[in-house]
Short mmCIF file of C-alpha atoms in Angstrom, two decimals:
data_model
loop_
_atom_site.label_atom_id
_atom_site.label_comp_id
_atom_site.label_asym_id
_atom_site.label_seq_id
_atom_site.Cartn_x
_atom_site.Cartn_y
_atom_site.Cartn_z
CA MET A 1 32.07 23.88 5.87
CA THR A 2 31.36 27.11 7.75
CA HIS A 3 29.93 27.42 11.23
CA SER A 4 28.75 30.23 13.45
CA PRO A 5 31.14 31.53 16.08
CA MET A 6 31.23 29.45 19.26
CA ASP A 7 31.88 30.33 22.84
CA VAL A 8 34.97 28.16 23.22
CA ASP A 9 37.87 28.98 25.44
CA SER A 10 40.63 30.05 23.07
CA SER A 11 43.20 28.68 25.45
CA LEU A 12 41.94 25.09 24.90
CA SER A 13 43.99 22.85 22.69
CA ALA A 14 42.51 21.00 19.72
CA GLU A 15 42.51 17.75 21.73
CA GLU A 16 40.68 19.43 24.59
CA ILE A 17 38.07 20.79 22.18
CA LYS A 18 37.71 17.32 20.67
CA ALA A 19 37.13 15.90 24.16
CA LYS A 20 34.31 18.39 24.76
CA ALA A 21 32.85 17.48 21.35
CA ASN A 22 32.97 13.79 22.26
CA GLN A 23 30.95 14.50 25.40
CA GLU A 24 28.27 16.32 23.39
CA TYR A 25 28.16 13.43 20.94
CA LYS A 26 27.71 10.87 23.72
CA VAL A 27 24.66 12.70 25.12
CA GLY A 28 23.12 13.14 21.67
CA ASN A 29 23.83 16.83 21.11
CA TYR A 30 25.06 16.17 17.58
CA SER A 31 24.73 19.72 16.28
CA GLU A 32 26.85 21.02 19.15
CA ALA A 33 29.32 18.21 18.60
CA VAL A 34 29.64 19.24 14.93
CA LYS A 35 30.44 22.80 15.98
CA LEU A 36 33.11 21.66 18.44
CA TYR A 37 34.70 19.22 15.99
CA SER A 38 34.82 22.08 13.47
CA GLU A 39 36.66 24.21 16.05
CA ALA A 40 39.11 21.39 16.61
CA ILE A 41 39.69 21.14 12.84
CA GLU A 42 40.34 24.87 12.70
CA ALA A 43 42.90 24.44 15.45
CA SER A 44 44.52 21.42 13.77
CA PRO A 45 43.48 21.02 10.08
CA SER A 46 45.76 18.06 9.44
CA THR A 47 44.34 15.72 12.10
CA ALA A 48 42.31 12.93 10.39
CA THR A 49 40.47 11.91 13.57
CA TYR A 50 38.70 15.26 13.86
CA TYR A 51 37.27 14.91 10.34
CA ALA A 52 36.25 11.31 11.01
CA ASN A 53 34.54 12.29 14.28
CA ARG A 54 32.72 15.20 12.69
CA ALA A 55 31.58 12.79 9.95
CA ALA A 56 30.09 10.57 12.67
CA ALA A 57 28.10 13.50 14.12
CA LEU A 58 26.95 14.63 10.66
CA THR A 59 25.83 11.06 9.92
CA MET A 60 23.64 11.08 13.04
CA LEU A 61 22.02 14.27 11.74
CA GLY A 62 21.34 12.68 8.35
CA ARG A 63 23.74 15.03 6.56
CA TYR A 64 25.31 12.20 4.57
CA LYS A 65 26.84 14.21 1.76
CA GLU A 66 28.79 16.43 4.19
CA ALA A 67 29.76 13.40 6.26
CA ALA A 68 31.10 11.60 3.17
CA ALA A 69 33.21 14.66 2.34
CA ASP A 70 34.72 14.63 5.86
CA CYS A 71 35.50 10.90 5.53
CA ARG A 72 37.31 11.59 2.28
CA SER A 73 39.33 14.32 4.00
CA ALA A 74 40.18 11.92 6.82
CA THR A 75 41.36 9.13 4.48
CA ASP A 76 43.33 11.58 2.38
CA ILE A 77 45.24 12.56 5.52
CA ASP A 78 45.39 9.04 6.93
CA PRO A 79 44.80 6.23 4.39
CA SER A 80 44.84 3.69 7.24
CA ASN A 81 41.82 5.20 9.06
CA ILE A 82 39.47 2.23 8.80
CA LYS A 83 36.67 4.00 10.69
CA ALA A 84 36.60 6.72 8.06
CA TYR A 85 36.20 4.15 5.26
CA LEU A 86 33.36 2.40 7.11
CA ARG A 87 31.59 5.68 7.76
CA ALA A 88 32.05 6.70 4.16
CA GLY A 89 30.56 3.38 3.02
CA LYS A 90 27.52 3.93 5.25
CA CYS A 91 27.03 7.46 3.97
CA GLN A 92 27.24 6.35 0.35
CA MET A 93 24.67 3.61 1.00
CA ASN A 94 22.25 6.16 2.43
CA LEU A 95 22.87 8.42 -0.55
CA GLY A 96 22.08 5.53 -2.88
CA ASN A 97 25.62 5.51 -4.35
CA LEU A 98 26.11 1.77 -4.09
CA GLU A 99 29.18 1.50 -6.31
CA GLU A 100 31.01 4.15 -4.29
CA ALA A 101 29.87 2.44 -1.09
CA THR A 102 31.37 -0.80 -2.43
CA ARG A 103 34.70 0.95 -3.08
CA GLN A 104 34.82 2.34 0.46
CA TYR A 105 34.02 -1.01 2.11
CA GLU A 106 36.61 -2.76 -0.03
CA GLN A 107 39.21 -0.29 1.23
CA ALA A 108 38.24 -1.08 4.82
CA TYR A 109 38.30 -4.83 4.07
CA GLN A 110 41.80 -4.58 2.66
CA LEU A 111 42.99 -2.86 5.82
CA ASP A 112 41.50 -5.50 8.12
CA SER A 113 39.61 -8.44 6.64
CA SER A 114 38.98 -9.87 10.12
CA ASN A 115 37.20 -6.75 11.37
CA GLY A 116 33.69 -7.82 12.43
CA GLN A 117 32.07 -4.46 11.68
CA THR A 118 33.59 -4.44 8.21
CA GLN A 119 32.27 -7.93 7.48
CA ARG A 120 28.73 -7.13 8.71
CA GLU A 121 28.43 -3.85 6.83
CA TYR A 122 29.93 -5.29 3.67
CA GLN A 123 27.38 -8.14 3.79
CA ASN A 124 24.56 -5.61 4.29
CA LEU A 125 25.73 -3.77 1.21
CA HIS A 126 25.73 -7.01 -0.79
CA THR A 127 22.13 -7.73 0.30
CA LEU A 128 21.08 -4.19 -0.57
CA LYS A 129 22.59 -4.46 -4.04
CA THR A 130 20.75 -7.76 -4.54
CA TYR A 131 17.38 -6.10 -3.80
CA ILE A 132 18.15 -3.25 -6.19
CA GLY A 133 19.19 -5.72 -8.87
CA GLN A 134 15.94 -7.62 -8.44
CA MET A 135 13.98 -4.40 -8.67
CA GLU A 136 15.67 -3.41 -11.92
CA ALA A 137 14.99 -6.82 -13.47
CA TYR A 138 11.31 -6.70 -12.47
CA MET A 139 10.94 -3.18 -13.84
CA GLN A 140 12.39 -4.25 -17.19
CA ASN A 141 9.69 -6.96 -17.35
CA ASN A 142 6.94 -4.53 -16.25
CA GLN A 143 6.42 -6.53 -13.06
CA TRP A 144 5.76 -3.40 -11.09
CA GLY A 145 4.36 -4.98 -7.96
CA LEU A 146 7.38 -7.26 -7.52
CA ALA A 147 9.70 -4.37 -8.33
CA GLY A 148 8.04 -2.28 -5.62
CA ASN A 149 8.42 -5.10 -3.09
CA SER A 150 12.16 -5.41 -3.76
CA LEU A 151 12.59 -1.65 -3.54
CA ASP A 152 10.73 -1.56 -0.22
CA ARG A 153 13.13 -4.17 1.17
CA ALA A 154 16.08 -2.11 0.01
CA ILE A 155 14.68 1.02 1.67
CA THR A 156 14.56 -0.78 5.04
CA MET A 157 18.34 -1.05 4.89
CA VAL A 158 18.96 2.70 4.59
CA ASP A 159 17.63 5.83 6.28
CA SER A 160 13.92 5.53 5.37
CA GLU A 161 13.34 9.17 6.35
CA ARG A 162 15.88 10.36 3.79
CA VAL A 163 15.36 8.04 0.84
CA PRO A 164 17.59 8.99 -2.11
CA VAL A 165 15.83 11.03 -4.79
CA LYS A 166 16.60 8.39 -7.40
CA TRP A 167 14.99 5.73 -5.26
CA ASN A 168 11.88 7.88 -4.78
CA ILE A 169 11.72 8.23 -8.56
CA TRP A 170 11.74 4.42 -8.74
CA ARG A 171 8.94 4.32 -6.19
CA VAL A 172 6.86 6.64 -8.37
CA GLU A 173 7.53 4.51 -11.44
CA CYS A 174 6.44 1.37 -9.57
CA ALA A 175 3.26 3.09 -8.38
CA LEU A 176 2.53 4.34 -11.91
CA GLY A 177 3.09 0.86 -13.30
CA GLN A 178 0.47 -0.45 -10.87
CA LYS A 179 -1.82 2.54 -11.61
CA LYS A 180 -1.72 3.62 -7.97
CA TRP A 181 -2.28 7.25 -8.82
CA SER A 182 -2.69 8.56 -5.27
CA GLU A 183 0.53 6.98 -4.05
CA ALA A 184 2.45 8.17 -7.10
CA SER A 185 1.05 11.69 -6.71
CA ARG A 186 2.00 11.84 -3.01
CA ILE A 187 5.62 10.90 -3.67
CA VAL A 188 6.07 13.04 -6.76
CA ASN A 189 4.62 16.11 -5.05
CA TYR A 190 7.21 15.66 -2.31
CA LEU A 191 9.95 15.45 -4.94
CA VAL A 192 8.73 18.61 -6.68
CA ARG A 193 8.95 20.50 -3.40
CA LEU A 194 12.56 19.37 -3.08
CA ASP A 195 13.47 20.50 -6.61
CA THR A 196 11.07 22.29 -8.94
CA GLN A 197 13.54 22.13 -11.84
CA ASN A 198 14.23 18.39 -11.93
CA PRO A 199 13.07 17.26 -15.42
CA ASP A 200 12.70 13.61 -14.34
CA VAL A 201 10.39 14.61 -11.51
CA LEU A 202 8.38 16.99 -13.71
CA TYR A 203 7.95 14.23 -16.28
CA LEU A 204 6.73 11.81 -13.62
CA ARG A 205 4.21 14.36 -12.42
CA ALA A 206 3.05 14.73 -16.02
CA ARG A 207 2.54 10.95 -16.17
CA VAL A 208 0.42 11.08 -13.03
CA PHE A 209 -1.86 13.71 -14.59
CA TYR A 210 -1.94 11.79 -17.86
CA GLY A 211 -2.89 8.57 -16.07
CA GLN A 212 -5.70 10.40 -14.29
CA GLY A 213 -7.06 11.74 -17.58
CA ASP A 214 -5.91 15.36 -17.16
CA ASN A 215 -4.02 15.84 -20.42
CA ALA A 216 -3.81 19.63 -20.17
CA LYS A 217 -1.75 19.45 -16.97
CA ALA A 218 0.26 16.55 -18.35
CA VAL A 219 1.27 18.61 -21.38
CA ALA A 220 2.09 21.64 -19.20
CA HIS A 221 4.47 19.62 -16.99
CA CYS A 222 6.11 17.99 -20.00
CA MET A 223 6.75 21.40 -21.52
CA GLU A 224 8.34 22.56 -18.25
CA ALA A 225 10.53 19.44 -18.23
CA LEU A 226 11.59 20.22 -21.80
CA ARG A 227 12.41 23.77 -20.79
CA CYS A 228 14.77 22.33 -18.16
CA ASP A 229 16.13 19.73 -20.57
CA PRO A 230 15.37 20.34 -24.29
CA ASP A 231 16.66 16.87 -25.16
CA PHE A 232 14.21 15.03 -22.87
CA ALA A 233 12.75 12.67 -25.50
CA LYS A 234 10.25 10.90 -23.23
CA ALA A 235 8.53 14.20 -22.46
CA ARG A 236 8.14 14.93 -26.19
CA VAL A 237 6.56 11.52 -26.77
CA LEU A 238 4.05 12.04 -23.97
CA VAL A 239 3.10 15.49 -25.28
CA LYS A 240 2.44 14.07 -28.73
CA LYS A 241 0.33 11.22 -27.35
CA ALA A 242 -1.73 13.44 -25.04
CA ARG A 243 -2.46 15.94 -27.81
CA ALA A 244 -3.46 13.18 -30.24
CA LEU A 245 -5.90 11.75 -27.72
CA ASP A 246 -7.46 15.12 -27.00
CA SER A 247 -7.77 15.86 -30.71
CA GLN A 248 -9.64 12.65 -31.52
CA LYS A 249 -11.83 12.92 -28.45
CA GLU A 250 -12.85 16.49 -29.27
CA LYS A 251 -13.50 15.47 -32.87
CA GLY A 252 -15.84 12.77 -31.63
CA ASN A 253 -17.60 15.14 -29.23
CA ALA A 254 -18.17 17.72 -31.95
CA ALA A 255 -19.56 15.11 -34.35
CA PHE A 256 -21.89 13.73 -31.67
CA LYS A 257 -23.27 17.18 -30.90
CA THR A 258 -24.13 17.70 -34.59
CA ASN A 259 -25.63 14.19 -34.80
CA ASN A 260 -22.93 12.90 -37.17
CA LEU A 261 -22.99 9.62 -35.34
CA GLN A 262 -20.81 7.49 -37.62
CA GLU A 263 -18.14 10.18 -37.63
CA ALA A 264 -18.32 10.35 -33.83
CA TYR A 265 -18.05 6.57 -33.58
CA ASP A 266 -14.99 6.51 -35.85
CA ALA A 267 -13.28 9.32 -33.92
CA TYR A 268 -13.78 7.63 -30.55
CA THR A 269 -12.56 4.33 -32.00
CA SER A 270 -9.42 6.01 -33.34
CA ALA A 271 -8.79 7.61 -29.96
CA LEU A 272 -9.06 4.22 -28.24
CA GLU A 273 -6.28 2.88 -30.44
CA ILE A 274 -3.75 5.55 -29.41
CA ASP A 275 -2.93 4.30 -25.92
CA PRO A 276 -4.59 1.08 -24.69
CA ASP A 277 -2.99 1.56 -21.25
CA ASN A 278 -4.64 4.90 -20.43
CA ASP A 279 -7.51 3.55 -18.34
CA ALA A 280 -8.85 6.90 -17.17
CA LEU A 281 -9.30 8.38 -20.62
CA ASN A 282 -10.25 5.13 -22.34
CA SER A 283 -13.09 4.57 -19.88
CA LYS A 284 -14.51 7.95 -20.95
CA LEU A 285 -14.01 7.10 -24.62
CA TYR A 286 -15.85 3.79 -24.23
CA SER A 287 -18.66 5.63 -22.44
CA ASN A 288 -18.86 8.21 -25.21
CA ARG A 289 -18.89 5.54 -27.89
CA ALA A 290 -21.63 3.71 -25.99
CA ALA A 291 -23.69 6.92 -26.16
CA VAL A 292 -23.26 6.92 -29.94
CA LEU A 293 -24.32 3.27 -30.18
CA GLN A 294 -27.25 3.94 -27.88
CA LYS A 295 -28.43 6.71 -30.18
CA LEU A 296 -28.01 4.37 -33.16
CA LYS A 297 -30.20 1.88 -31.25
CA LYS A 298 -27.39 -0.67 -31.23
CA PHE A 299 -28.04 -1.47 -27.61
CA LYS A 300 -26.11 -4.74 -27.35
CA GLU A 301 -22.96 -3.10 -28.71
CA ALA A 302 -23.55 -0.15 -26.39
CA LEU A 303 -23.73 -2.55 -23.46
CA GLU A 304 -20.35 -4.03 -24.42
CA ASP A 305 -18.76 -0.57 -24.40
CA CYS A 306 -20.38 0.24 -21.05
CA ASP A 307 -18.92 -2.96 -19.61
CA LYS A 308 -15.46 -2.04 -20.94
CA ALA A 309 -15.73 1.44 -19.43
CA LEU A 310 -16.66 0.04 -16.01
CA LYS A 311 -13.91 -2.56 -16.14
CA LEU A 312 -11.41 0.28 -16.49
CA ASP A 313 -13.15 2.52 -13.94
CA PRO A 314 -15.66 0.75 -11.65
CA ASP A 315 -16.56 4.08 -10.01
CA PHE A 316 -17.67 5.76 -13.27
CA ILE A 317 -21.24 6.37 -12.08
CA LYS A 318 -22.48 7.92 -15.32
CA VAL A 319 -21.89 4.65 -17.16
CA TYR A 320 -24.24 2.74 -14.84
CA SER A 321 -27.05 5.07 -15.93
CA ARG A 322 -26.22 4.56 -19.60
CA ARG A 323 -25.97 0.80 -19.21
CA ALA A 324 -29.25 0.62 -17.31
CA ALA A 325 -31.01 2.51 -20.11
CA CYS A 326 -29.67 -0.04 -22.62
CA TYR A 327 -30.86 -2.89 -20.43
CA MET A 328 -34.32 -1.31 -20.40
CA GLU A 329 -34.37 -1.12 -24.19
CA LEU A 330 -33.36 -4.79 -24.41
CA GLU A 331 -36.00 -5.68 -21.79
CA GLU A 332 -33.32 -7.05 -19.45
CA TYR A 333 -35.07 -5.56 -16.48
CA GLU A 334 -33.33 -7.46 -13.70
CA GLU A 335 -29.96 -6.07 -14.84
CA ALA A 336 -31.47 -2.59 -15.19
CA VAL A 337 -32.79 -2.75 -11.62
CA ARG A 338 -29.33 -3.73 -10.38
CA ASP A 339 -27.70 -0.73 -12.06
CA TYR A 340 -30.38 1.74 -10.96
CA ARG A 341 -29.97 0.52 -7.39
CA LYS A 342 -26.24 1.20 -7.72
CA LEU A 343 -27.09 4.75 -8.82
CA THR A 344 -29.50 5.37 -5.94
CA GLU A 345 -26.88 4.08 -3.50
CA SER A 346 -24.36 6.51 -4.96
CA ASP A 347 -26.79 9.46 -4.71
CA ALA A 348 -29.70 8.80 -2.39
CA SER A 349 -30.99 12.34 -2.85
CA SER A 350 -31.55 11.98 -6.61
CA ARG A 351 -35.24 11.91 -7.48
CA GLU A 352 -34.37 11.00 -11.05
CA TYR A 353 -32.53 7.85 -9.99
CA ARG A 354 -35.35 6.82 -7.65
CA SER A 355 -37.90 7.33 -10.40
CA LEU A 356 -35.88 5.30 -12.89
CA LEU A 357 -35.45 2.52 -10.34
CA GLN A 358 -39.20 2.40 -9.69
CA LYS A 359 -39.90 2.21 -13.41
CA ALA A 360 -37.38 -0.60 -13.86
CA GLU A 361 -38.83 -2.52 -10.90
CA LEU A 362 -42.32 -2.18 -12.39
CA GLU A 363 -41.11 -3.40 -15.78
CA LEU A 364 -39.37 -6.32 -14.06
CA LYS A 365 -42.66 -7.33 -12.41
CA LYS A 366 -44.49 -6.96 -15.70
CA SER A 367 -41.90 -9.12 -17.43
CA GLN A 368 -42.47 -11.92 -14.94
CA ARG A 369 -46.12 -12.32 -15.97
CA LYS A 370 -47.20 -13.75 -19.33
CA ASP A 371 -46.13 -11.45 -22.15
CA TYR A 372 -49.11 -11.25 -24.48
CA TYR A 373 -47.17 -9.26 -27.03
CA LYS A 374 -44.63 -12.05 -27.32
CA VAL A 375 -47.44 -14.60 -27.51
CA LEU A 376 -48.59 -12.85 -30.68
CA GLY A 377 -45.03 -12.32 -31.88
CA LEU A 378 -45.27 -8.55 -31.56
CA SER A 379 -43.40 -5.68 -29.95
CA LYS A 380 -44.99 -3.49 -27.32
CA ALA A 381 -45.34 -0.76 -29.96
CA ALA A 382 -47.69 -2.90 -32.10
CA THR A 383 -50.73 -1.13 -33.58
CA ASP A 384 -54.32 -2.38 -33.37
CA SER A 385 -54.19 -3.60 -36.97
CA GLU A 386 -50.94 -5.46 -36.31
CA ILE A 387 -52.50 -7.12 -33.25
CA LYS A 388 -55.54 -8.24 -35.29
CA LYS A 389 -53.38 -9.51 -38.14
CA ALA A 390 -51.14 -11.49 -35.79
CA TYR A 391 -54.11 -13.04 -34.00
CA ARG A 392 -55.83 -13.99 -37.25
CA LYS A 393 -52.70 -15.76 -38.47
CA LEU A 394 -51.98 -17.64 -35.23
CA ALA A 395 -55.60 -18.57 -34.53
CA LEU A 396 -55.87 -20.25 -37.93
CA GLN A 397 -52.47 -21.87 -37.49
CA TYR A 398 -53.23 -23.44 -34.11
CA HIS A 399 -57.00 -24.04 -34.39
CA PRO A 400 -57.78 -27.54 -33.13
CA ASP A 401 -59.58 -28.33 -36.40
CA LYS A 402 -56.18 -28.22 -38.11
CA ASN A 403 -54.30 -29.92 -35.26
CA ASP A 404 -56.51 -32.81 -34.26
CA GLY A 405 -55.30 -34.38 -31.05
CA ASP A 406 -52.34 -31.99 -30.67
CA ALA A 407 -52.43 -30.83 -27.05
CA LYS A 408 -49.65 -28.27 -27.58
CA ALA A 409 -51.49 -26.64 -30.47
CA GLU A 410 -54.67 -26.62 -28.37
CA ALA A 411 -52.84 -24.84 -25.54
CA LYS A 412 -51.28 -22.39 -27.98
CA PHE A 413 -54.70 -21.64 -29.48
CA LYS A 414 -56.02 -20.86 -26.03
CA GLU A 415 -53.00 -18.66 -25.23
CA VAL A 416 -53.35 -16.73 -28.47
CA GLY A 417 -57.02 -16.09 -27.71
CA GLU A 418 -56.10 -14.93 -24.22
CA ALA A 419 -53.62 -12.47 -25.62
CA TYR A 420 -56.04 -11.09 -28.19
CA ALA A 421 -58.84 -10.76 -25.62
CA ILE A 422 -56.62 -8.38 -23.64
CA LEU A 423 -54.80 -6.50 -26.38
CA SER A 424 -57.87 -5.91 -28.53
CA ASP A 425 -59.80 -4.29 -25.66
CA PRO A 426 -58.54 -0.69 -25.22
CA GLN A 427 -59.30 -0.55 -21.49
CA LYS A 428 -57.76 -3.93 -20.67
CA LYS A 429 -54.79 -3.20 -22.90
CA GLN A 430 -54.17 0.10 -21.12
CA ARG A 431 -54.28 -1.60 -17.72
CA TYR A 432 -52.03 -4.39 -18.95
CA ASP A 433 -49.50 -1.99 -20.46
CA SER A 434 -49.37 0.23 -17.37
CA GLY A 435 -49.12 -2.68 -14.96
CA VAL A 436 -51.75 -1.25 -12.61
CA ASP A 437 -53.19 -4.70 -11.96
CA LEU A 438 -49.89 -6.38 -11.20
CA ASP A 439 -50.52 -6.92 -7.51
CA GLY A 440 -53.76 -8.77 -8.07
CA MET A 441 -52.74 -10.54 -11.27
CA GLY A 442 -52.84 -14.28 -11.48
CA GLY A 443 -50.43 -14.11 -14.37
CA MET A 444 -47.32 -13.44 -12.31
CA GLY A 445 -44.86 -16.18 -13.06
CA GLY A 446 -46.68 -17.49 -16.15
CA GLY A 447 -50.44 -17.10 -15.70
CA GLY A 448 -52.70 -14.82 -17.67
CA PHE A 449 -54.21 -11.38 -17.27
CA ASP A 450 -57.77 -11.25 -15.96
CA ALA A 451 -59.71 -11.38 -19.22
CA GLY A 452 -63.04 -10.72 -17.60
CA GLY A 453 -64.55 -14.15 -18.34
CA VAL A 454 -64.31 -13.83 -22.12
CA ASP A 455 -64.74 -17.17 -23.91
CA ILE A 456 -62.08 -18.04 -26.46
CA ASN A 457 -64.84 -19.18 -28.77
CA ASP A 458 -66.42 -15.74 -28.61
CA VAL A 459 -63.08 -14.13 -29.36
CA PHE A 460 -62.61 -16.39 -32.36
CA MET A 461 -66.08 -15.82 -33.72
CA GLN A 462 -65.83 -12.06 -33.24
CA MET A 463 -62.79 -12.09 -35.48
CA PHE A 464 -63.98 -14.52 -38.15
CA GLY A 465 -67.75 -13.92 -38.22
CA GLY A 466 -70.79 -15.63 -36.76
CA GLY A 467 -72.85 -17.21 -39.58
CA MET A 468 -71.78 -20.72 -38.77
CA GLY A 469 -75.17 -22.39 -38.47
CA GLY A 470 -77.48 -23.23 -35.54
CA GLY A 471 -76.45 -22.84 -31.98
CA ALA A 472 -75.00 -25.44 -29.69
CA PRO A 473 -75.06 -24.50 -26.02
CA ARG A 474 -71.27 -24.92 -25.81
CA GLY A 475 -68.42 -24.66 -28.27
CA PHE A 476 -68.42 -22.97 -31.62
CA PRO A 477 -71.95 -22.47 -33.05
CA GLY A 478 -72.80 -25.10 -35.59
CA GLY A 479 -75.42 -27.34 -34.04
CA ALA A 480 -75.42 -31.08 -34.41
CA GLY A 481 -74.03 -30.97 -37.88
CA GLY A 482 -70.90 -29.06 -37.02
CA PHE A 483 -69.72 -26.30 -39.37
CA HIS A 484 -72.06 -25.92 -42.31
CA SER A 485 -70.81 -25.47 -45.82
CA SER A 486 -73.39 -22.86 -46.69
CA GLY A 487 -73.03 -20.47 -43.77
CA ALA A 488 -73.12 -16.81 -44.64
CA GLY A 489 -70.13 -16.02 -42.46
CA GLY A 490 -67.19 -18.19 -41.64
CA PHE A 491 -63.56 -17.95 -42.54
CA PRO A 492 -62.58 -15.44 -45.17
CA GLY A 493 -61.67 -17.03 -48.44
CA GLY A 494 -63.94 -20.04 -48.11
CA GLY A 495 -65.94 -22.05 -45.65
CA PHE A 496 -65.65 -25.31 -43.87
CA GLY A 497 -66.52 -27.68 -46.69
CA GLY A 498 -67.87 -24.96 -48.98
CA ALA A 499 -68.44 -21.24 -49.21
CA GLY A 500 -66.72 -20.08 -46.04
CA GLY A 501 -63.66 -21.27 -44.19
CA PHE A 502 -59.99 -21.65 -44.89
CA PRO A 503 -58.46 -20.07 -47.97
CA GLY A 504 -58.81 -22.24 -51.05
CA GLY A 505 -62.25 -23.48 -50.07
CA ALA A 506 -60.94 -26.61 -48.43
CA GLY A 507 -63.41 -27.90 -45.90
CA PHE A 508 -63.44 -30.43 -43.16
CA GLY A 509 -65.57 -33.32 -44.43
CA GLY A 510 -67.55 -35.85 -42.48
CA GLY A 511 -70.04 -35.28 -39.75
CA GLY A 512 -68.45 -32.13 -38.49
CA PHE A 513 -67.65 -31.36 -34.88
CA PRO A 514 -70.73 -31.79 -32.68
CA GLY A 515 -70.74 -29.14 -30.06
CA GLY A 516 -68.70 -26.85 -32.28
CA SER A 517 -65.58 -27.34 -30.24
CA GLY A 518 -63.13 -27.73 -33.05
CA ARG A 519 -62.46 -31.30 -31.94
CA ARG A 520 -64.29 -34.47 -32.91
CA ALA A 521 -67.01 -35.25 -30.39
CA SER A 522 -66.90 -38.23 -28.14
CA PRO A 523 -69.45 -40.95 -28.88
CA GLY A 524 -71.77 -39.46 -26.31
CA GLY A 525 -71.80 -36.07 -28.05
CA GLY A 526 -71.05 -32.87 -26.14
CA GLY A 527 -68.74 -30.03 -27.18
CA TYR A 528 -65.39 -28.67 -26.06
CA THR A 529 -65.19 -25.07 -24.90
CA PHE A 530 -61.96 -23.09 -24.28
CA HIS A 531 -62.18 -21.09 -21.06
CA PHE A 532 -59.46 -19.09 -19.31
CA GLY A 533 -59.22 -16.58 -16.55
#
């Protein structure tokens, strides 16, 4: 150990210099005390006390490695210097060299087993070793949180401002195991500043980048670690894994851009199998695969991938937009509104998000009224001919003439007529589809669209023809005799009881349906008319 020249009276003896050093130590001037103890050592190199005292001052300055060396010099000169062994044990604890600390305390214990300080410090060492042992066991079982807790307890027993490098490496590993990227990055950056050529530290920094989805930087740090230590196997494994992930991801991206959707799907799926623990990259892969499924119109499967992406990264805003679009396609409007609100909260200035939210809210309101398309068993993209065909089929199926006394069929017949009255009228259909009448609509929550007073009977007769006989004031035309068998119009394929009517010419015999209601008249006569509004 070398020191700068000091202004010390050359006539002073080594003991006198030591006395001056002791005074500086007592008032906390440890650097000055180190200089004076060094002068005393120069004056008397074979005095163990001077080395032991300088070790005490160096310990107060946190210079544990130098202090341990002085303790060794002191015990070499005087093997009975118990203070030197105790100080050496303390220094080795702070350096993280627990086995060497144990050896030093055992030497002190052999010299004086009744020494109180020896007993206390030896017990502290035992407790410290217990915490480290617990940490190692937890780490082997991937119980990173528990491992971190044990390590934190151990750190409280040493100089927390000068934690051993090895222990800081353990702290990074515990943070990485818990996917606490910010904490791991903070510690590893500190370690890199201490030593830019430590392969273990470079590898840990590579793992931080890898865990955050930055494979390019991860590979670069692994290569630097391999330059420092060509035999560093873990770095080689990480390089191979990162490159494989990037390769499959880029393959999927290229296929998606050229609309080779199955190839893109397969590439993203293969990438997801490489490292199930890489949350950052896997969330992007699930999002990308959801985009493929969305384009393939496999919206339920796309939703599952969106959910997986958000489970891995709840702050992945882009996925909320993709998931909301899938909800819209599946007509799950309440869920779509929830996601679009999340997007507007994340970016209140986005006009696009506000517009999408408004559209979803409108569709949600529309979905809460009666869905006439579903009544007819159709999609919203149904053509006019499909609407007519569906109505024709359902009107015949549920007509009260075929379901005598069936109240449910009667209600269904009315509902089908309601739906056709709206969807067959271009103006009403346009207003229904656009939702412009939502605020004034009686159909919210299960009612119907304002059909403008159209009679279900009129709707039915407009579809199936009007030559059904005389004219009752209410109900289907047909007069007192009900549906006639010789009417010019009627149901295609045959009549009620004759020429027109249901396919196959099957008619309804008997006296017919007075009042033309489609139900048998009560003894007093009178028809049955279907009204809605």
